[in-house]
Amino acid sequence: MEQTQNAGYAQITPETTEADFLSGRTGFALGFDSTNQTLVDLWGGGFQLAAPLTAANELGRYCQAREQLAAYMREKILQEYVQYGGAQALCGWYDHAMTERRELLIDLGARAVAVRTGRLEKPGTGYVQMDKFLRDPYHVVLEEAHKAEEHAAAAAPTTFGSLYLSPTAVEHLCAVTGDPSAVTVKFVLDYWEEMELVLGEELPKLLQGWQRFRLPVKHRSKARYDPVGMVGTPIEHCVQAQYREQRVDSEAAGLNLAQERQYLSAFNPSISIGFSEKGLHKIWKKLGI
């Protein structure tokens, strides 16, 4: 059996091993533009081919190997996710991390408003990466706040999403004074590196590699996909859909799908901070702006 298995993928390149499928070098050589390497590095350790590669060509054998790798990674992610405590625990971590950074997030939001309104030429955080982020109109969006009376009864999302003054407050209230806000600063996060930048700390392993929109990894010219491309972090909607589709196996592993849906239905890691004129000037005075 071992000889058959080795022969199945040794034809791709001489001395091809599991490590080659983990590194993605073969994928690039065969025509894939990416390999989802962050997730592979996090969850691919210890992978071994469990079945012979029987496809008739190199691309087919590569995809067969990556199918096995994808299944291996998903199993490891699910096991650690359940052990960690699922969405409830990850939501708790995120909320705590955001609360711990609350004052600094308010300062960053105030700097962004100052730059966008011409009060500051540069954010002046002392970090090039953060200055670049705050000046990016896509990632830091300024919006005129809604009238407070129209939204006073609105409830905050149960998980993630906004930096609130209190659990029942919403983004139309100033995070500094509690008064109706004049402007809302939204930090739009699309990738896990942006999440780490804004939160100022390393994410839990289960959040590393997160993407807001995960797209399949397609071959440059052929109608083939790398199966590892759709392996993602557990809080991504596409991953949660897979768990629901595989309900029996997911629940057998200990995942509470009803609770997952409750916590992640409104998942949005982007952070919103409301400012009134008084609140802005108070923060600007503190920052010497």
mmCIF file of C-alpha atoms in Angstrom:
data_model
loop_
_atom_site.group_PDB
_atom_site.id
_atom_site.type_symbol
_atom_site.label_atom_id
_atom_site.label_comp_id
_atom_site.label_asym_id
_atom_site.label_seq_id
_atom_site.Cartn_x
_atom_site.Cartn_y
_atom_site.Cartn_z
ATOM 1 C CA MET A 1 0.000 0.000 0.000
ATOM 2 C CA GLU A 2 2.820 2.412 0.905
ATOM 3 C CA GLN A 3 4.580 1.765 -2.393
ATOM 4 C CA THR A 4 1.383 2.437 -4.371
ATOM 5 C CA GLN A 5 0.753 5.641 -2.457
ATOM 6 C CA ASN A 6 4.264 6.959 -2.981
ATOM 7 C CA ALA A 7 4.150 6.121 -6.670
ATOM 8 C CA GLY A 8 0.850 7.991 -6.943
ATOM 9 C CA TYR A 9 2.338 11.389 -6.242
ATOM 10 C CA ALA A 10 6.056 10.914 -6.868
ATOM 11 C CA GLN A 11 5.323 11.477 -10.573
ATOM 12 C CA ILE A 12 4.384 15.140 -9.960
ATOM 13 C CA THR A 13 8.012 15.997 -9.282
ATOM 14 C CA PRO A 14 10.892 13.787 -8.224
ATOM 15 C CA GLU A 15 10.905 13.165 -4.465
ATOM 16 C CA THR A 16 7.597 14.925 -3.854
ATOM 17 C CA THR A 17 6.482 14.547 -0.236
ATOM 18 C CA GLU A 18 3.618 15.693 1.975
ATOM 19 C CA ALA A 19 5.746 18.735 2.797
ATOM 20 C CA ASP A 20 5.549 19.838 -0.839
ATOM 21 C CA PHE A 21 1.774 19.818 -0.741
ATOM 22 C CA LEU A 22 1.882 21.741 2.538
ATOM 23 C CA SER A 23 4.254 24.380 1.175
ATOM 24 C CA GLY A 24 2.151 25.028 -1.921
ATOM 25 C CA ARG A 25 5.197 25.101 -4.209
ATOM 26 C CA THR A 26 3.639 22.448 -6.379
ATOM 27 C CA GLY A 27 0.423 24.436 -6.607
ATOM 28 C CA PHE A 28 2.176 27.532 -7.909
ATOM 29 C CA ALA A 29 4.092 25.422 -10.425
ATOM 30 C CA LEU A 30 0.858 23.822 -11.629
ATOM 31 C CA GLY A 31 -0.972 27.123 -12.152
ATOM 32 C CA PHE A 32 -2.604 28.248 -8.893
ATOM 33 C CA ASP A 33 -2.078 31.874 -7.877
ATOM 34 C CA SER A 34 -2.448 31.276 -4.137
ATOM 35 C CA THR A 35 -2.440 28.405 -1.673
ATOM 36 C CA ASN A 36 -4.180 29.741 1.482
ATOM 37 C CA GLN A 37 -0.770 29.383 3.088
ATOM 38 C CA THR A 38 -1.581 31.078 6.381
ATOM 39 C CA LEU A 39 -4.198 28.455 7.204
ATOM 40 C CA VAL A 40 -1.973 25.648 5.910
ATOM 41 C CA ASP A 41 0.894 26.766 8.158
ATOM 42 C CA LEU A 42 -1.451 26.973 11.145
ATOM 43 C CA TRP A 43 -3.328 23.706 10.711
ATOM 44 C CA GLY A 44 -1.431 21.498 8.254
ATOM 45 C CA GLY A 45 1.262 20.241 10.612
ATOM 46 C CA GLY A 46 1.460 16.446 10.807
ATOM 47 C CA PHE A 47 -0.459 15.893 7.571
ATOM 48 C CA GLN A 48 0.113 12.587 5.806
ATOM 49 C CA LEU A 49 -1.577 11.239 2.724
ATOM 50 C CA ALA A 50 -4.235 8.769 3.774
ATOM 51 C CA ALA A 51 -5.038 7.333 0.339
ATOM 52 C CA PRO A 52 -3.198 6.812 -2.963
ATOM 53 C CA LEU A 53 -3.313 9.541 -5.597
ATOM 54 C CA THR A 54 -4.887 7.877 -8.609
ATOM 55 C CA ALA A 55 -5.660 10.782 -10.972
ATOM 56 C CA ALA A 56 -4.284 10.510 -14.505
ATOM 57 C CA ASN A 57 -2.286 13.753 -14.503
ATOM 58 C CA GLU A 58 -0.196 15.916 -12.198
ATOM 59 C CA LEU A 59 -2.882 18.550 -11.648
ATOM 60 C CA GLY A 60 -5.436 15.904 -10.727
ATOM 61 C CA ARG A 61 -3.064 14.226 -8.289
ATOM 62 C CA TYR A 62 -2.248 17.563 -6.702
ATOM 63 C CA CYS A 63 -5.945 18.322 -6.198
ATOM 64 C CA GLN A 64 -6.484 14.859 -4.705
ATOM 65 C CA ALA A 65 -3.698 15.487 -2.211
ATOM 66 C CA ARG A 66 -5.088 18.903 -1.338
ATOM 67 C CA GLU A 67 -8.555 17.400 -0.814
ATOM 68 C CA GLN A 68 -7.028 15.153 1.831
ATOM 69 C CA LEU A 69 -5.158 18.109 3.321
ATOM 70 C CA ALA A 70 -8.331 20.220 3.428
ATOM 71 C CA ALA A 71 -10.230 17.467 5.268
ATOM 72 C CA TYR A 72 -7.338 17.060 7.704
ATOM 73 C CA MET A 73 -7.212 20.800 8.422
ATOM 74 C CA ARG A 74 -10.968 21.128 8.880
ATOM 75 C CA GLU A 75 -10.964 18.318 11.413
ATOM 76 C CA LYS A 76 -8.157 19.917 13.409
ATOM 77 C CA ILE A 77 -9.823 23.341 13.324
ATOM 78 C CA LEU A 78 -13.167 21.932 14.455
ATOM 79 C CA GLN A 79 -11.567 20.015 17.317
ATOM 80 C CA GLU A 80 -9.743 23.089 18.625
ATOM 81 C CA TYR A 81 -12.784 25.312 18.071
ATOM 82 C CA VAL A 82 -14.976 23.056 20.196
ATOM 83 C CA GLN A 83 -12.273 22.808 22.844
ATOM 84 C CA TYR A 84 -11.882 26.601 22.877
ATOM 85 C CA GLY A 85 -15.590 27.067 23.516
ATOM 86 C CA GLY A 86 -16.900 27.894 20.059
ATOM 87 C CA ALA A 87 -18.322 31.228 18.976
ATOM 88 C CA GLN A 88 -19.287 32.224 22.510
ATOM 89 C CA ALA A 89 -15.683 32.061 23.698
ATOM 90 C CA LEU A 90 -14.275 33.799 20.620
ATOM 91 C CA CYS A 91 -16.890 36.538 20.891
ATOM 92 C CA GLY A 92 -15.926 36.942 24.544
ATOM 93 C CA TRP A 93 -12.267 37.265 23.619
ATOM 94 C CA TYR A 94 -12.991 39.850 20.928
ATOM 95 C CA ASP A 95 -15.251 41.929 23.142
ATOM 96 C CA HIS A 96 -12.655 41.883 25.941
ATOM 97 C CA ALA A 97 -9.817 42.840 23.567
ATOM 98 C CA MET A 98 -11.873 45.714 22.170
ATOM 99 C CA THR A 99 -12.817 46.918 25.663
ATOM 100 C CA GLU A 100 -9.183 46.839 26.774
ATOM 101 C CA ARG A 101 -8.264 49.035 23.797
ATOM 102 C CA ARG A 102 -11.306 51.278 24.101
ATOM 103 C CA GLU A 103 -9.515 54.514 25.036
ATOM 104 C CA LEU A 104 -6.907 54.104 22.311
ATOM 105 C CA LEU A 105 -9.587 53.289 19.716
ATOM 106 C CA ILE A 106 -11.386 56.508 20.609
ATOM 107 C CA ASP A 107 -8.109 58.420 20.207
ATOM 108 C CA LEU A 108 -7.499 56.801 16.810
ATOM 109 C CA GLY A 109 -11.005 57.666 15.675
ATOM 110 C CA ALA A 110 -10.542 61.279 16.746
ATOM 111 C CA ARG A 111 -7.232 61.439 14.853
ATOM 112 C CA ALA A 112 -8.954 60.109 11.739
ATOM 113 C CA VAL A 113 -11.611 62.829 11.944
ATOM 114 C CA ALA A 114 -8.919 65.475 12.425
ATOM 115 C CA VAL A 115 -7.050 64.310 9.312
ATOM 116 C CA ARG A 116 -10.180 64.037 7.181
ATOM 117 C CA THR A 117 -11.394 67.516 8.173
ATOM 118 C CA GLY A 118 -8.004 69.151 7.608
ATOM 119 C CA ARG A 119 -7.217 69.751 11.267
ATOM 120 C CA LEU A 120 -4.185 67.432 11.012
ATOM 121 C CA GLU A 121 -1.960 66.734 8.034
ATOM 122 C CA LYS A 122 -0.958 63.278 9.293
ATOM 123 C CA PRO A 123 -2.448 61.081 12.039
ATOM 124 C CA GLY A 124 0.855 61.139 13.926
ATOM 125 C CA THR A 125 0.412 57.853 15.774
ATOM 126 C CA GLY A 126 4.105 57.060 15.539
ATOM 127 C CA TYR A 127 3.409 53.888 13.552
ATOM 128 C CA VAL A 128 3.592 54.003 9.758
ATOM 129 C CA GLN A 129 1.176 51.096 9.340
ATOM 130 C CA MET A 130 -1.433 52.665 11.624
ATOM 131 C CA ASP A 131 -1.054 56.105 10.018
ATOM 132 C CA LYS A 132 -1.608 54.543 6.605
ATOM 133 C CA PHE A 133 -4.682 52.697 7.880
ATOM 134 C CA LEU A 134 -6.237 55.843 9.398
ATOM 135 C CA ARG A 135 -5.768 57.790 6.160
ATOM 136 C CA ASP A 136 -7.381 55.092 4.024
ATOM 137 C CA PRO A 137 -10.944 56.196 3.147
ATOM 138 C CA TYR A 138 -11.978 52.583 2.548
ATOM 139 C CA HIS A 139 -10.821 51.245 5.906
ATOM 140 C CA VAL A 140 -11.722 54.314 7.965
ATOM 141 C CA VAL A 141 -15.109 55.665 6.932
ATOM 142 C CA LEU A 142 -16.605 58.874 8.301
ATOM 143 C CA GLU A 143 -20.386 59.104 8.231
ATOM 144 C CA GLU A 144 -22.781 61.737 9.466
ATOM 145 C CA ALA A 145 -24.544 60.294 12.469
ATOM 146 C CA HIS A 146 -28.261 59.510 12.352
ATOM 147 C CA LYS A 147 -30.651 61.509 14.484
ATOM 148 C CA ALA A 148 -30.664 60.105 17.970
ATOM 149 C CA GLU A 149 -34.438 60.119 18.328
ATOM 150 C CA GLU A 150 -34.796 57.852 15.303
ATOM 151 C CA HIS A 151 -32.609 55.139 16.755
ATOM 152 C CA ALA A 152 -32.753 55.572 20.526
ATOM 153 C CA ALA A 153 -34.474 52.238 20.982
ATOM 154 C CA ALA A 154 -32.149 50.298 18.683
ATOM 155 C CA ALA A 155 -30.404 47.347 20.281
ATOM 156 C CA ALA A 156 -26.697 46.683 19.963
ATOM 157 C CA PRO A 157 -25.619 43.485 18.196
ATOM 158 C CA THR A 158 -25.153 40.620 20.628
ATOM 159 C CA THR A 159 -21.629 39.998 19.389
ATOM 160 C CA PHE A 160 -18.878 42.010 17.765
ATOM 161 C CA GLY A 161 -19.339 45.097 15.698
ATOM 162 C CA SER A 162 -19.175 48.410 17.559
ATOM 163 C CA LEU A 163 -17.439 50.211 20.385
ATOM 164 C CA TYR A 164 -20.376 51.188 22.561
ATOM 165 C CA LEU A 165 -20.518 53.463 25.558
ATOM 166 C CA SER A 166 -22.768 50.941 27.279
ATOM 167 C CA PRO A 167 -24.327 47.596 26.331
ATOM 168 C CA THR A 168 -27.578 49.293 25.236
ATOM 169 C CA ALA A 169 -26.061 52.286 23.447
ATOM 170 C CA VAL A 170 -25.709 52.484 19.681
ATOM 171 C CA GLU A 171 -23.369 54.289 17.340
ATOM 172 C CA HIS A 172 -25.436 57.470 17.206
ATOM 173 C CA LEU A 173 -24.251 58.247 20.744
ATOM 174 C CA CYS A 174 -20.875 59.842 21.413
ATOM 175 C CA ALA A 175 -18.403 57.358 22.903
ATOM 176 C CA VAL A 176 -16.919 60.165 24.993
ATOM 177 C CA THR A 177 -19.890 62.138 26.341
ATOM 178 C CA GLY A 178 -22.935 59.981 25.632
ATOM 179 C CA ASP A 179 -24.538 62.891 23.756
ATOM 180 C CA PRO A 180 -25.991 62.490 20.248
ATOM 181 C CA SER A 181 -23.062 62.148 17.860
ATOM 182 C CA ALA A 182 -22.297 64.366 14.897
ATOM 183 C CA VAL A 183 -20.074 61.878 13.110
ATOM 184 C CA THR A 184 -19.404 58.159 13.239
ATOM 185 C CA VAL A 185 -15.984 56.693 12.508
ATOM 186 C CA LYS A 186 -16.092 53.151 11.163
ATOM 187 C CA PHE A 187 -13.005 50.951 11.088
ATOM 188 C CA VAL A 188 -13.711 48.481 8.278
ATOM 189 C CA LEU A 189 -11.736 45.266 8.772
ATOM 190 C CA ASP A 190 -11.465 42.744 5.942
ATOM 191 C CA TYR A 191 -8.482 40.637 6.987
ATOM 192 C CA TRP A 192 -7.024 39.255 10.171
ATOM 193 C CA GLU A 193 -3.891 41.439 9.899
ATOM 194 C CA GLU A 194 -6.118 44.532 10.047
ATOM 195 C CA MET A 195 -7.858 43.108 13.085
ATOM 196 C CA GLU A 196 -4.490 42.633 14.808
ATOM 197 C CA LEU A 197 -3.426 46.178 13.873
ATOM 198 C CA VAL A 198 -6.530 47.782 15.350
ATOM 199 C CA LEU A 199 -6.707 45.565 18.442
ATOM 200 C CA GLY A 200 -2.971 45.862 19.017
ATOM 201 C CA GLU A 201 -2.349 42.244 19.921
ATOM 202 C CA GLU A 202 -1.901 38.815 18.430
ATOM 203 C CA LEU A 203 -5.164 37.082 17.651
ATOM 204 C CA PRO A 204 -6.036 33.633 18.967
ATOM 205 C CA LYS A 205 -4.960 30.914 16.569
ATOM 206 C CA LEU A 206 -8.592 30.299 15.593
ATOM 207 C CA LEU A 207 -8.904 33.893 14.297
ATOM 208 C CA GLN A 208 -5.605 34.043 12.450
ATOM 209 C CA GLY A 209 -6.162 33.843 8.711
ATOM 210 C CA TRP A 210 -9.675 35.304 8.967
ATOM 211 C CA GLN A 211 -11.104 36.956 5.837
ATOM 212 C CA ARG A 212 -14.399 38.777 5.513
ATOM 213 C CA PHE A 213 -14.914 37.395 2.000
ATOM 214 C CA ARG A 214 -13.229 34.083 1.264
ATOM 215 C CA LEU A 215 -13.102 33.226 -2.436
ATOM 216 C CA PRO A 216 -12.211 29.851 -4.009
ATOM 217 C CA VAL A 217 -8.646 29.421 -5.255
ATOM 218 C CA LYS A 218 -9.046 28.776 -8.974
ATOM 219 C CA HIS A 219 -6.492 27.486 -11.453
ATOM 220 C CA ARG A 220 -5.266 30.183 -13.845
ATOM 221 C CA SER A 221 -6.444 28.422 -17.000
ATOM 222 C CA LYS A 222 -8.268 25.196 -16.150
ATOM 223 C CA ALA A 223 -11.597 24.557 -14.479
ATOM 224 C CA ARG A 224 -9.981 23.262 -11.284
ATOM 225 C CA TYR A 225 -9.973 24.573 -7.739
ATOM 226 C CA ASP A 226 -7.584 24.029 -4.860
ATOM 227 C CA PRO A 227 -9.758 22.392 -2.158
ATOM 228 C CA VAL A 228 -7.647 24.003 0.577
ATOM 229 C CA GLY A 229 -8.700 27.449 -0.647
ATOM 230 C CA MET A 230 -12.044 27.296 1.149
ATOM 231 C CA VAL A 231 -10.647 26.178 4.495
ATOM 232 C CA GLY A 232 -11.232 29.156 6.775
ATOM 233 C CA THR A 233 -11.577 30.319 10.339
ATOM 234 C CA PRO A 234 -14.661 29.039 12.200
ATOM 235 C CA ILE A 235 -16.351 32.439 12.464
ATOM 236 C CA GLU A 236 -16.502 32.918 8.690
ATOM 237 C CA HIS A 237 -19.994 32.506 7.263
ATOM 238 C CA CYS A 238 -18.818 30.043 4.608
ATOM 239 C CA VAL A 239 -17.278 27.827 7.295
ATOM 240 C CA GLN A 240 -20.389 27.981 9.438
ATOM 241 C CA ALA A 241 -22.408 26.937 6.387
ATOM 242 C CA GLN A 242 -20.188 23.870 6.059
ATOM 243 C CA TYR A 243 -20.762 22.995 9.706
ATOM 244 C CA ARG A 244 -24.521 23.212 9.192
ATOM 245 C CA GLU A 245 -24.342 21.098 6.056
ATOM 246 C CA GLN A 246 -22.409 18.505 8.030
ATOM 247 C CA ARG A 247 -24.678 18.819 11.043
ATOM 248 C CA VAL A 248 -24.340 15.238 12.295
ATOM 249 C CA ASP A 249 -20.549 15.271 12.272
ATOM 250 C CA SER A 250 -20.376 18.809 13.674
ATOM 251 C CA GLU A 251 -22.689 18.088 16.574
ATOM 252 C CA ALA A 252 -20.984 14.752 17.210
ATOM 253 C CA ALA A 253 -17.729 16.703 17.611
ATOM 254 C CA GLY A 254 -19.460 18.820 20.270
ATOM 255 C CA LEU A 255 -20.411 21.937 18.279
ATOM 256 C CA ASN A 256 -23.646 23.609 19.399
ATOM 257 C CA LEU A 257 -24.969 24.841 16.052
ATOM 258 C CA ALA A 258 -27.919 26.708 17.554
ATOM 259 C CA GLN A 259 -25.587 28.669 19.793
ATOM 260 C CA GLU A 260 -23.194 29.268 16.909
ATOM 261 C CA ARG A 261 -25.995 30.799 14.854
ATOM 262 C CA GLN A 262 -27.054 32.974 17.793
ATOM 263 C CA TYR A 263 -23.591 34.436 18.267
ATOM 264 C CA LEU A 264 -22.481 34.747 14.655
ATOM 265 C CA SER A 265 -25.652 35.746 12.824
ATOM 266 C CA ALA A 266 -24.704 39.417 13.105
ATOM 267 C CA PHE A 267 -20.939 38.931 12.998
ATOM 268 C CA ASN A 268 -19.129 42.025 11.789
ATOM 269 C CA PRO A 269 -15.723 42.832 13.285
ATOM 270 C CA SER A 270 -15.759 46.393 11.969
ATOM 271 C CA ILE A 271 -15.719 48.928 14.799
ATOM 272 C CA SER A 272 -17.951 52.015 14.953
ATOM 273 C CA ILE A 273 -17.285 55.013 17.209
ATOM 274 C CA GLY A 274 -19.667 57.937 17.534
ATOM 275 C CA PHE A 275 -18.430 61.457 18.316
ATOM 276 C CA SER A 276 -20.276 64.625 19.258
ATOM 277 C CA GLU A 277 -18.573 67.989 18.648
ATOM 278 C CA LYS A 278 -17.930 68.290 22.378
ATOM 279 C CA GLY A 279 -16.502 64.801 22.550
ATOM 280 C CA LEU A 280 -14.189 65.381 19.596
ATOM 281 C CA HIS A 281 -12.798 68.600 21.025
ATOM 282 C CA LYS A 282 -12.271 66.940 24.378
ATOM 283 C CA ILE A 283 -10.172 64.181 22.792
ATOM 284 C CA TRP A 284 -8.359 66.617 20.494
ATOM 285 C CA LYS A 285 -7.376 68.724 23.505
ATOM 286 C CA LYS A 286 -6.027 65.644 25.260
ATOM 287 C CA LEU A 287 -4.015 64.685 22.170
ATOM 288 C CA GLY A 288 -2.753 68.221 21.593
ATOM 289 C CA ILE A 289 -4.540 68.559 18.267
#
